[in-house]
Structure formats: C-alpha cells, structure tokens
CSV table of C-alpha atoms in Angstrom, one decimal:
chain,number,residue,atom,x,y,z
A,1,ASP,CA,-12.4,-15.9,20.3
A,2,GLN,CA,-10.6,-15.3,16.7
A,3,GLN,CA,-12.0,-12.2,15.6
A,4,VAL,CA,-10.1,-12.0,11.8
A,5,LYS,CA,-10.5,-15.5,10.3
A,6,GLN,CA,-8.0,-16.5,7.0
A,7,ASN,CA,-9.8,-20.6,7.0
A,8,SER,CA,-7.8,-21.4,4.0
A,9,PRO,CA,-3.8,-21.9,5.6
A,10,SER,CA,-2.5,-22.6,2.2
A,11,LEU,CA,-3.5,-22.0,-1.4
A,12,SER,CA,-1.5,-22.9,-4.9
A,13,VAL,CA,-2.0,-20.8,-8.4
A,14,GLN,CA,-1.2,-21.0,-12.0
A,15,GLU,CA,1.9,-17.9,-13.0
A,16,GLY,CA,-0.1,-15.4,-15.0
A,17,ARG,CA,-4.0,-16.3,-13.2
A,18,ILE,CA,-6.0,-14.9,-10.7
A,19,SER,CA,-5.2,-15.3,-6.7
A,20,ILE,CA,-8.0,-14.8,-4.1
A,21,LEU,CA,-7.7,-14.5,-0.5
A,22,ASN,CA,-9.9,-15.0,1.7
A,23,CYS,CA,-10.7,-12.8,5.1
A,24,ASP,CA,-13.8,-13.4,7.0
A,25,TYR,CA,-14.7,-10.8,10.4
A,26,THR,CA,-16.9,-11.4,13.7
A,27,ASN,CA,-16.7,-7.7,14.8
A,28,SER,CA,-18.9,-5.2,13.1
A,29,MET,CA,-16.6,-2.5,14.7
A,30,PHE,CA,-13.7,-2.8,12.5
A,31,ASP,CA,-12.5,1.0,11.0
A,32,TYR,CA,-9.8,-0.4,8.9
A,33,PHE,CA,-8.4,-3.4,6.8
A,34,LEU,CA,-4.8,-3.8,5.9
A,35,TRP,CA,-3.1,-6.8,4.5
A,36,TYR,CA,0.4,-8.1,4.6
A,37,LYS,CA,2.8,-10.3,2.8
A,38,LYS,CA,5.2,-12.2,4.4
A,39,TYR,CA,8.4,-13.5,2.8
A,40,PRO,CA,10.7,-16.3,5.2
A,41,ALA,CA,13.0,-15.1,7.8
A,42,GLU,CA,11.3,-11.1,7.1
A,43,GLY,CA,9.2,-8.6,8.7
A,44,PRO,CA,5.1,-8.7,7.2
A,45,THR,CA,5.1,-5.8,4.3
A,46,PHE,CA,2.3,-3.6,4.0
A,47,LEU,CA,0.5,-4.0,0.7
A,48,ILE,CA,-3.1,-2.7,1.4
A,49,SER,CA,-5.6,-1.6,3.2
A,50,ILE,CA,-9.3,-0.5,2.8
A,51,SER,CA,-11.7,1.4,5.2
A,52,SER,CA,-14.9,0.0,6.1
A,53,ILE,CA,-17.2,2.5,4.1
A,54,LYS,CA,-15.4,1.8,0.9
A,55,ASP,CA,-15.7,-1.7,-0.5
A,56,LYS,CA,-12.6,-1.7,-3.1
A,57,ASN,CA,-9.7,-0.6,-3.3
A,58,GLU,CA,-7.5,-1.0,-5.8
A,59,ASP,CA,-3.4,-0.2,-6.2
A,60,GLY,CA,-2.4,-1.7,-9.4
A,61,ARG,CA,-2.3,-5.8,-9.1
A,62,PHE,CA,-3.4,-5.9,-6.3
A,63,THR,CA,-7.3,-5.3,-5.3
A,64,VAL,CA,-9.2,-5.1,-2.0
A,65,PHE,CA,-12.5,-6.1,-1.8
A,66,LEU,CA,-14.6,-5.4,1.2
A,67,ASN,CA,-18.7,-7.5,2.0
A,68,LYS,CA,-19.4,-5.9,5.2
A,69,SER,CA,-23.3,-7.7,5.6
A,70,ALA,CA,-21.3,-10.8,5.1
A,71,LYS,CA,-18.2,-9.6,6.9
A,72,HIS,CA,-15.6,-10.8,4.6
A,73,LEU,CA,-12.7,-9.4,2.5
A,74,SER,CA,-10.8,-10.8,-0.2
A,75,LEU,CA,-7.7,-9.6,-1.9
A,76,HIS,CA,-7.0,-10.5,-5.4
A,77,ILE,CA,-3.9,-10.6,-7.7
A,78,VAL,CA,-4.2,-10.3,-10.9
A,79,PRO,CA,-1.7,-11.1,-13.0
A,80,SER,CA,0.4,-13.6,-10.0
A,81,GLN,CA,3.5,-13.8,-10.4
A,82,PRO,CA,5.8,-16.4,-8.5
A,83,GLY,CA,7.3,-13.7,-6.6
A,84,ASP,CA,4.1,-13.1,-4.8
A,85,SER,CA,4.4,-16.6,-3.3
A,86,ALA,CA,4.7,-15.6,0.3
A,87,VAL,CA,2.4,-15.8,3.2
A,88,TYR,CA,-0.4,-13.3,3.6
A,89,PHE,CA,-1.7,-11.8,6.6
A,90,CYS,CA,-5.4,-10.1,7.0
A,91,ALA,CA,-5.9,-7.5,9.8
A,92,GLY,CA,-8.9,-5.5,11.6
A,93,ILE,CA,-8.5,-2.0,13.5
A,94,ILE,CA,-10.6,-1.3,15.7
A,95,PHE,CA,-10.2,2.9,17.3
A,96,GLN,CA,-11.5,2.9,20.5
A,97,GLY,CA,-11.1,5.5,23.0
A,98,GLY,CA,-7.9,7.1,21.6
A,99,SER,CA,-6.1,3.6,20.8
A,100,GLU,CA,-6.4,1.2,18.5
A,101,LYS,CA,-6.6,-2.8,18.4
A,102,LEU,CA,-5.2,-4.3,15.6
A,103,VAL,CA,-6.1,-7.7,15.2
A,104,PHE,CA,-4.0,-10.3,13.0
A,105,GLY,CA,-5.7,-13.3,10.8
A,106,LYS,CA,-3.4,-16.6,10.9
A,107,GLY,CA,-2.6,-15.8,7.3
A,108,THR,CA,-2.7,-18.0,4.4
A,109,LYS,CA,0.5,-19.3,2.5
A,110,LEU,CA,0.6,-18.6,-1.4
A,111,THR,CA,2.3,-20.8,-3.3
A,112,VAL,CA,2.6,-19.2,-7.8
A,113,ASN,CA,4.0,-21.8,-10.0
A,114,PRO,CA,5.0,-20.7,-13.1
B,1,GLU,CA,16.0,4.9,4.6
B,2,ALA,CA,16.9,2.3,7.1
B,3,GLY,CA,13.8,0.5,8.5
B,4,VAL,CA,13.3,-0.7,11.5
B,5,THR,CA,15.7,-2.8,12.9
B,6,GLN,CA,15.8,-5.4,16.1
B,7,SER,CA,18.0,-7.1,18.2
B,8,PRO,CA,19.4,-9.8,18.9
B,9,THR,CA,18.4,-12.0,15.6
B,10,HIS,CA,17.8,-14.7,18.2
B,11,LEU,CA,18.3,-15.2,21.4
B,12,ILE,CA,18.5,-19.0,23.8
B,13,LYS,CA,16.8,-18.6,27.1
B,14,THR,CA,16.7,-21.5,29.7
B,15,ARG,CA,13.2,-21.8,32.0
B,16,GLY,CA,12.9,-18.8,34.5
B,17,GLN,CA,15.4,-16.6,33.1
B,18,GLN,CA,14.6,-13.2,31.3
B,19,ALA,CA,14.7,-12.6,28.3
B,20,THR,CA,15.2,-8.1,26.5
B,21,LEU,CA,14.6,-8.2,22.9
B,22,ARG,CA,14.9,-3.9,21.4
B,23,CYS,CA,13.7,-2.0,18.3
B,24,SER,CA,14.5,0.6,16.9
B,25,PRO,CA,11.9,2.5,14.1
B,26,ILE,CA,12.3,4.2,11.1
B,27,SER,CA,13.0,7.5,11.9
B,28,GLY,CA,10.3,10.1,12.1
B,29,HIS,CA,8.2,7.2,13.2
B,30,THR,CA,6.9,7.7,16.8
B,31,SER,CA,4.5,4.4,17.7
B,32,VAL,CA,6.5,1.0,18.0
B,33,TYR,CA,4.6,-1.9,18.3
B,34,TRP,CA,5.6,-5.9,19.7
B,35,TYR,CA,3.8,-8.5,18.3
B,36,GLN,CA,4.7,-12.5,18.8
B,37,GLN,CA,3.8,-15.1,16.1
B,38,ALA,CA,4.3,-18.4,17.7
B,39,LEU,CA,3.5,-21.6,15.5
B,40,GLY,CA,0.4,-21.7,14.2
B,41,LEU,CA,-1.3,-19.0,15.7
B,42,GLY,CA,-0.6,-16.1,13.5
B,43,LEU,CA,1.0,-13.1,14.9
B,44,GLN,CA,-1.0,-11.7,18.4
B,45,PHE,CA,-0.7,-8.3,19.5
B,46,LEU,CA,1.5,-7.6,22.5
B,47,LEU,CA,1.7,-4.0,23.2
B,48,TRP,CA,2.0,-0.7,21.5
B,49,TYR,CA,3.2,2.4,22.5
B,50,ASP,CA,3.6,5.8,21.5
B,51,GLU,CA,5.6,9.0,22.4
B,52,GLY,CA,7.1,6.9,25.4
B,53,GLU,CA,3.5,6.1,27.0
B,54,GLU,CA,1.9,2.4,26.5
B,55,ARG,CA,-1.0,3.1,24.5
B,56,ASN,CA,-2.3,0.0,24.7
B,57,ARG,CA,-2.0,-3.9,25.7
B,58,GLY,CA,-2.8,-7.0,24.1
B,59,ASN,CA,-4.0,-10.3,26.0
B,60,PHE,CA,-0.8,-11.4,27.8
B,61,PRO,CA,0.6,-11.6,31.4
B,62,PRO,CA,2.4,-9.2,33.0
B,63,ARG,CA,5.3,-10.3,33.1
B,64,PHE,CA,5.8,-9.6,29.4
B,65,SER,CA,6.6,-5.7,29.8
B,66,GLY,CA,8.6,-3.2,27.9
B,67,ARG,CA,9.4,0.9,27.4
B,68,GLN,CA,9.7,3.4,25.1
B,69,PHE,CA,12.9,5.4,24.8
B,70,PRO,CA,12.9,9.2,23.7
B,71,ASN,CA,14.7,8.3,21.1
B,72,TYR,CA,11.6,6.4,19.9
B,73,SER,CA,13.4,2.9,20.6
B,74,SER,CA,11.6,0.5,22.1
B,75,GLU,CA,12.3,-2.8,24.8
B,76,LEU,CA,10.6,-5.8,25.2
B,77,ASN,CA,11.0,-7.6,28.4
B,78,VAL,CA,9.5,-11.3,28.8
B,79,ASN,CA,10.4,-12.4,32.5
B,80,ALA,CA,9.7,-15.3,34.0
B,81,LEU,CA,10.5,-17.3,31.3
B,82,GLU,CA,8.3,-20.0,29.9
B,83,LEU,CA,8.5,-22.3,27.3
B,84,GLU,CA,5.4,-21.5,25.4
B,85,ASP,CA,7.0,-18.1,24.5
B,86,SER,CA,9.2,-20.0,22.7
B,87,ALA,CA,8.6,-17.2,18.9
B,88,LEU,CA,9.2,-15.0,16.7
B,89,TYR,CA,9.0,-11.7,18.1
B,90,LEU,CA,8.3,-8.8,15.3
B,91,CYS,CA,8.2,-5.0,15.8
B,92,ALA,CA,6.6,-2.6,13.7
B,93,SER,CA,6.7,1.1,13.8
B,94,SER,CA,4.1,3.4,12.1
B,95,LEU,CA,3.9,7.5,12.1
B,96,VAL,CA,0.4,8.5,14.1
B,97,GLY,CA,-2.1,10.5,12.3
B,98,ASN,CA,-1.6,8.1,9.1
B,99,PRO,CA,-4.8,7.5,8.2
B,100,THR,CA,-4.3,3.9,6.5
B,101,TYR,CA,-2.1,2.6,10.2
B,102,GLU,CA,0.2,1.3,7.9
B,103,GLN,CA,2.9,-0.2,10.2
B,104,TYR,CA,6.6,-1.2,9.1
B,105,PHE,CA,7.8,-4.3,10.0
B,106,GLY,CA,11.5,-5.7,12.0
B,107,PRO,CA,12.7,-8.8,11.0
B,108,GLY,CA,12.3,-10.1,14.2
B,109,THR,CA,14.2,-11.3,17.0
B,110,ARG,CA,13.7,-15.6,17.1
B,111,LEU,CA,13.0,-16.4,21.3
B,112,THR,CA,13.5,-20.2,22.3
B,113,VAL,CA,12.9,-20.8,25.5
B,114,THR,CA,14.7,-24.6,26.7
C-alpha cells in the first residue's frame, strides 16, 4: 500500500513558467512533509518542508502548499529554470512512539526547457 | 564541510553472496538512514540507526541488516543476495532534533547482483 503517491511520473515546462508538482497521501497521521530534488548520479537534496499544522511554506522560488482535507500537497517553482530539471520526491514523516517513519513517493521527473 | 560519503560506488556480486555497503555521515550527525531505490519503486526506507541503536526498520527481510559504529558511520549488510536486490542504495544522515528532519544523502552505492 503506497501511502505517498506522485501520480505524474514526468512534467515538462518552459523556462520562466510555473512548475507544479503534486503529491497525494493516504495517511492522515503524517506530521511533516518534505520535498527532495535528485539529479542523476547524485543523492537526493533536501528542498523544502512543511509541518502538518501549516498550509503554506515559502523559500525563494519554491513554495509548498498543503491541503489536509484533500490529503494533497504541491510544490510550486516560480520561475522555473533549466537547472531545476531533476527528479522531485515527496516524502511524509510520521512520529510514532519515539521513532519516525519516512515514506517517499516514486518521484516526478521535471524537465524545464530553455 | 564534507557531505555524506558512501563506498563503494559500484558493487557487483553473484546470487547467494553477501554485500557490505558503508556510509559516513556528516560530522556531528548521529542518525543514519538507509534506503533502497530499485527501478520503478522510488525510495524505500530500509533502516534507521541513531546513537548506535537500530531505531526503525522498513518492510525488508532479515537478511538486510546493519550496524552503526561509535563514530556514527554505518554498514549495511545484505546476505544471500537475490537478483531483485540489484538497486541503488542510498545513505542519509540527519541531526536528531532538527524539527524539519532534513536528511542529507550520499551519492549512493549501485549494487548489481548477477
């Protein structure tokens, strides 16, 4: 049972436009959500996070929106740049009994065309 | 500051053998996480070590094991290798207590089982 779903395996946008990457989850117990970016042959790099008690977090060109009622979060990149081309992973964290469980989605490959 | 390092970069084994993968966390980080990224499956959580103890374990068989040393480096051991164990194995470290639970990933070890 996949608790974190990224239903779009790929997304292509033009440079300068907005990129919107979506993520859905099934477990309402997630406490935090994170986005990671991964270039080929490199490990994922932390991008931005959001607590489940918030609905928006912004960091420069990156904004994450959380809609708890819909169990949906999205990452907005504005404006998109060719260097943003990478695979983006959404992840949820559940804190349970002193330990944490981190669940990743399968990723969405973003291509930003010059 | 040095990032998370992993060795070896590539590892080729035959079915039934054992594989040992190594990870050195960022200096000052006490938590080490192991993930498997198999083709089409995204990032699957394997193990979490903190202060030398196993804190949490993903849904993997017991032949996947590991340990964390006093210097916080870690080993992942995979016994009785199977063809489907072929994957990229990523190690990540974090500073326990960081409320965003940022994990910093290494470049990974590509394990190929023939």
